[in-house]
Amino acid sequence: MVRQINETFLKAARGEQTDYTPVWYMRQAGRSQPEYREIKEKYSLFEITHQPELCAYVTRLPVEQYDVDAAILYKDIMSPLPAIGVDVEIKSGIGPVISNPIRSLADVEKLGEIHPEEDVPYVLDTIKLLTEEQLNVPLIGFAGAPFTLASYMIEGGPSKNYNKTKAFMYSEPKAWFALMDKLAEMTITYVKSQIKAGARAIQIFDSWVGALNVQDYRYFIKPVMNRIFSALREENVPLIMFGVGASHLALEWNDLPLDVVGLDWRLQIEEARQIGVHKTVQGNLDPAILLAPWEVIEERAKAILDQGLAHPGHIFNLGHGVFPSVNPETLKRLTTFVHEYTAINKR
Ligand SMILES: Cc1c2[nH]c(c1CCC(=O)O)Cc1[nH]c(c(CCC(=O)O)c1C)Cc1[nH]c(c(CCC(=O)O)c1C)Cc1[nH]c(c(C)c1CCC(=O)O)C2
């Protein structure tokens, strides 16, 4: 039997009219799900991602339970880094910790290249399993963006102010741009392999780049993002950009050769349209709203959907990942609401 893939998400990403507004949630596969929590008691993140059957199951769970319009591959933005020589460990309660942080140009030059078939075959196997056999919605592949990856590689772990990262960027521009080059190369190769294996869209997570102002973004980051998106453009899949607290960069993203501008909750969709964002937008319910009573969730979701319907090209999502304390029933109810409300309003 030929599997029917629901392509609503891809159409919206390309800015086409859809029968309803598609929806998925960042971190939809994760700690808010009891089935996932049970698996997590036995295995770490990296242990799960090394087992394609199990990783595919975790990726599929929210699609089956919430009826979302896209799946996102379960893995971390840190997943490709060991392949280029970064010693990263995910420490519980802390996050990614790196024991050989970047301190100099010599450290940057020591970084290697990724060969996805040899270094991360389990990622490609999971994608094949999902896209050739299991999913009835498109699979989103992803990677962390150079700034966000560099922030962990330079700080040695999570950071509040990115002081070391910025100090490195401002004082060692040559080493900085060399690092951006290496990470761009890795990202392009890694993402292309995900697309070849079956990913139908790509999201680039530059979660922490909002820490930079527009001028520094243009000088230190935009050229490398331009290089990445220009290379990925050849693959003909929708490209999505995302960052937190990065409203001041929305117009910069709109300029880049990509398809979808991700918005967190700080900038309304109609405000983004007014300042000149003309691409498809993705977002942007504050994830904290999911902890409020249903009436509040519905009212806020409606406001976002109405703004999204005013212009073709809206993918409903949160402004950042699902919190662990969110009740899965809430995500299910919200998905149904988004689908039903926009199907009626689009007629
Ligand atoms: C901050 C952090 C990172 N990596 C990690 C942390 C700290 C812990 C945590 O947040 O759970 C470690 C991590 N990342 C992930 C886990 C699995 C645990 C979980 O959700 O229970 C764990 C333990 C899943 C993930 N981590 C990520 C995904 C993929 C994206 C998605 O599912 O939407 C998953 C499944 C992506 C990720 N990972 C990271 C960033 C900045 C991003 C981009 C998205 C964002 O800003 O939150 C770095």
Coordinates of C-alpha atoms in Angstrom, one line a residue, residues 64-284:
E64 CA 0.6 9.6 17.0
Q65 CA -0.6 11.2 20.2
Y66 CA -1.1 14.8 19.2
D67 CA -1.8 14.5 15.5
V68 CA 0.8 17.2 14.7
D69 CA 1.6 17.9 11.0
A70 CA 5.4 17.3 11.2
A71 CA 7.8 15.2 13.1
I72 CA 11.2 16.4 14.3
L73 CA 14.0 14.0 14.6
Y74 CA 14.8 13.2 18.2
K75 CA 18.5 14.1 18.9
D76 CA 20.4 17.1 20.2
I77 CA 22.1 20.0 18.5
M78 CA 25.3 18.6 20.2
S79 CA 24.9 15.2 18.4
P80 CA 27.4 15.9 15.5
L81 CA 30.1 17.5 17.6
P82 CA 32.0 14.4 18.8
A83 CA 32.6 13.6 15.1
I84 CA 34.7 16.8 14.7
G85 CA 36.6 16.2 18.0
V86 CA 34.5 17.9 20.6
D87 CA 34.3 16.0 23.9
V88 CA 30.7 16.6 24.9
E89 CA 28.7 15.1 27.6
I90 CA 25.1 15.8 28.5
K91 CA 25.0 16.2 32.3
S92 CA 21.7 15.9 34.0
G93 CA 20.4 19.1 35.5
I94 CA 23.1 21.1 33.7
G95 CA 23.0 20.4 30.0
P96 CA 25.9 20.0 27.5
V97 CA 29.3 20.1 29.1
I98 CA 32.5 20.2 27.0
S99 CA 35.8 19.1 28.5
N100 CA 38.0 20.5 25.7
P101 CA 36.7 24.1 25.1
I102 CA 38.0 26.3 22.3
R103 CA 40.5 28.8 23.6
S104 CA 42.6 29.7 20.5
L105 CA 43.1 29.5 16.8
A106 CA 45.1 26.3 17.3
D107 CA 42.1 24.7 19.0
V108 CA 39.9 25.7 16.0
E109 CA 42.5 24.2 13.6
K110 CA 42.4 20.9 15.5
L111 CA 38.7 20.4 14.7
G112 CA 38.1 17.8 12.1
E113 CA 35.3 17.1 9.5
I114 CA 32.2 15.1 9.7
H115 CA 31.6 12.0 7.6
P116 CA 27.9 11.3 8.3
E117 CA 27.8 7.7 7.0
E118 CA 30.7 6.7 9.2
D119 CA 30.3 9.1 12.2
V120 CA 26.5 9.2 12.7
P121 CA 25.1 6.2 10.7
Y122 CA 22.4 5.8 13.4
V123 CA 21.0 9.3 12.6
L124 CA 20.6 8.4 9.0
D125 CA 19.2 4.9 9.8
T126 CA 16.6 6.5 12.1
I127 CA 15.6 8.9 9.3
K128 CA 15.3 6.1 6.8
L129 CA 13.2 4.0 9.1
L130 CA 10.8 6.9 9.8
T131 CA 10.5 8.3 6.3
E132 CA 10.5 5.0 4.3
E133 CA 8.2 3.1 6.5
Q134 CA 6.6 4.8 9.5
L135 CA 5.6 8.4 9.3
N136 CA 2.5 9.9 7.5
V137 CA 3.8 13.5 8.0
P138 CA 7.1 15.1 6.8
L139 CA 10.2 14.7 9.0
I140 CA 12.1 17.8 10.0
G141 CA 15.9 17.4 10.1
F142 CA 17.9 19.9 12.0
A143 CA 21.2 21.3 13.2
G144 CA 22.4 23.9 15.6
A145 CA 23.7 27.1 14.0
P146 CA 27.4 28.1 14.3
F147 CA 26.9 30.9 17.0
T148 CA 24.9 28.6 19.3
L149 CA 27.2 25.6 18.9
A150 CA 30.2 27.9 19.3
S151 CA 28.7 29.3 22.5
Y152 CA 28.9 25.8 24.1
M153 CA 32.3 25.0 22.6
I154 CA 33.8 28.2 23.9
E155 CA 32.1 28.5 27.3
G156 CA 32.5 24.8 27.9
G157 CA 28.8 24.5 28.9
P158 CA 25.6 26.5 29.1
S159 CA 25.9 30.2 29.8
K160 CA 23.8 33.2 30.8
N161 CA 25.7 36.1 29.1
Y162 CA 28.0 34.4 26.6
N163 CA 30.9 36.5 28.0
K164 CA 33.7 34.1 26.9
T165 CA 32.0 33.6 23.5
K166 CA 31.8 37.4 22.9
A167 CA 35.3 38.0 24.2
F168 CA 36.6 35.4 21.7
M169 CA 34.6 36.9 18.9
Y170 CA 35.7 40.5 19.5
S171 CA 39.3 39.8 20.4
E172 CA 40.2 37.0 18.0
P173 CA 38.2 37.6 14.8
K174 CA 40.5 35.5 12.7
A175 CA 40.0 32.5 15.0
W176 CA 36.3 33.3 15.2
F177 CA 35.8 33.3 11.5
A178 CA 37.9 30.1 11.2
L179 CA 35.5 28.5 13.7
M180 CA 32.5 29.7 11.8
D181 CA 33.9 28.2 8.6
K182 CA 34.5 24.8 10.3
L183 CA 31.0 24.8 11.8
A184 CA 29.4 25.9 8.5
E185 CA 31.2 23.1 6.7
M186 CA 30.1 20.5 9.3
T187 CA 26.5 21.8 9.2
I188 CA 26.2 21.7 5.4
T189 CA 27.5 18.2 5.2
Y190 CA 25.5 16.9 8.1
V191 CA 22.2 18.5 7.0
K192 CA 22.6 17.4 3.4
S193 CA 23.0 13.8 4.7
Q194 CA 19.8 14.2 6.7
I195 CA 18.0 15.3 3.5
K196 CA 19.5 12.5 1.4
A197 CA 18.2 10.0 4.0
G198 CA 14.7 11.4 3.8
A199 CA 14.3 14.6 5.9
R200 CA 11.8 16.9 4.0
A201 CA 12.5 20.2 5.8
I202 CA 15.3 21.6 7.9
Q203 CA 15.3 23.8 10.9
I204 CA 18.4 25.6 12.0
F205 CA 18.4 26.3 15.7
D206 CA 20.3 29.5 16.5
S207 CA 18.8 29.5 20.0
W208 CA 21.2 32.0 21.6
V209 CA 22.1 34.4 18.8
G210 CA 19.7 37.0 20.1
A211 CA 22.5 37.9 22.5
L212 CA 24.1 39.8 19.7
N213 CA 22.9 43.2 18.4
V214 CA 22.0 43.7 14.7
Q215 CA 25.4 45.3 13.8
D216 CA 27.4 42.4 15.2
Y217 CA 25.0 39.9 13.7
R218 CA 25.6 41.4 10.3
Y219 CA 29.4 41.3 10.6
F220 CA 30.1 38.2 12.6
I221 CA 27.2 35.8 11.8
K222 CA 25.2 36.7 8.7
P223 CA 27.9 35.8 6.2
V224 CA 28.2 32.3 7.6
M225 CA 24.4 31.9 7.7
N226 CA 24.2 33.1 4.1
R227 CA 26.8 30.4 3.2
I228 CA 24.9 27.7 5.0
F229 CA 21.5 28.5 3.5
S230 CA 22.8 29.1 0.0
A231 CA 24.4 25.7 0.1
L232 CA 21.2 24.0 1.5
R233 CA 19.0 25.9 -1.0
E234 CA 20.2 23.5 -3.7
E235 CA 18.4 20.6 -2.0
N236 CA 15.0 22.1 -2.5
V237 CA 13.5 21.5 0.9
P238 CA 12.0 24.3 3.1
L239 CA 14.6 25.9 5.4
I240 CA 13.5 27.2 8.8
M241 CA 15.4 29.6 11.1
F242 CA 14.8 29.8 14.8
G243 CA 16.2 31.7 17.8
V244 CA 15.0 32.9 21.2
G245 CA 14.9 36.6 22.1
A246 CA 15.9 37.4 18.5
S247 CA 13.1 39.6 17.4
H248 CA 15.6 42.3 16.4
L249 CA 17.1 39.9 13.9
A250 CA 13.8 38.9 12.2
L251 CA 14.4 41.2 9.3
E252 CA 18.0 39.9 8.9
W253 CA 16.6 36.4 8.6
N254 CA 14.0 37.5 6.2
D255 CA 16.9 38.6 3.9
L256 CA 18.7 35.3 4.0
P257 CA 18.0 32.6 1.4
L258 CA 15.6 30.6 3.6
D259 CA 11.8 29.9 3.7
V260 CA 10.5 30.3 7.2
V261 CA 11.2 32.9 9.9
G262 CA 10.7 31.4 13.4
L263 CA 9.3 33.9 16.0
D264 CA 9.4 33.5 19.8
W265 CA 6.6 35.1 21.8
R266 CA 8.2 38.6 22.1
L267 CA 7.2 39.7 18.6
Q268 CA 3.6 39.4 17.4
I269 CA 3.1 38.0 13.9
E270 CA 1.3 41.2 12.8
E271 CA 4.2 43.3 14.0
A272 CA 6.6 41.1 12.1
R273 CA 4.5 41.6 9.0
Q274 CA 4.4 45.4 9.6
I275 CA 8.2 45.7 9.8
G276 CA 8.6 43.8 6.5
V277 CA 8.9 40.0 7.3
H278 CA 7.2 38.6 4.2
K279 CA 8.2 35.0 4.4
T280 CA 6.3 32.2 6.1
V281 CA 6.4 32.6 9.9
Q282 CA 6.5 29.9 12.5
G283 CA 5.3 30.3 16.1
N284 CA 4.6 31.8 18.5

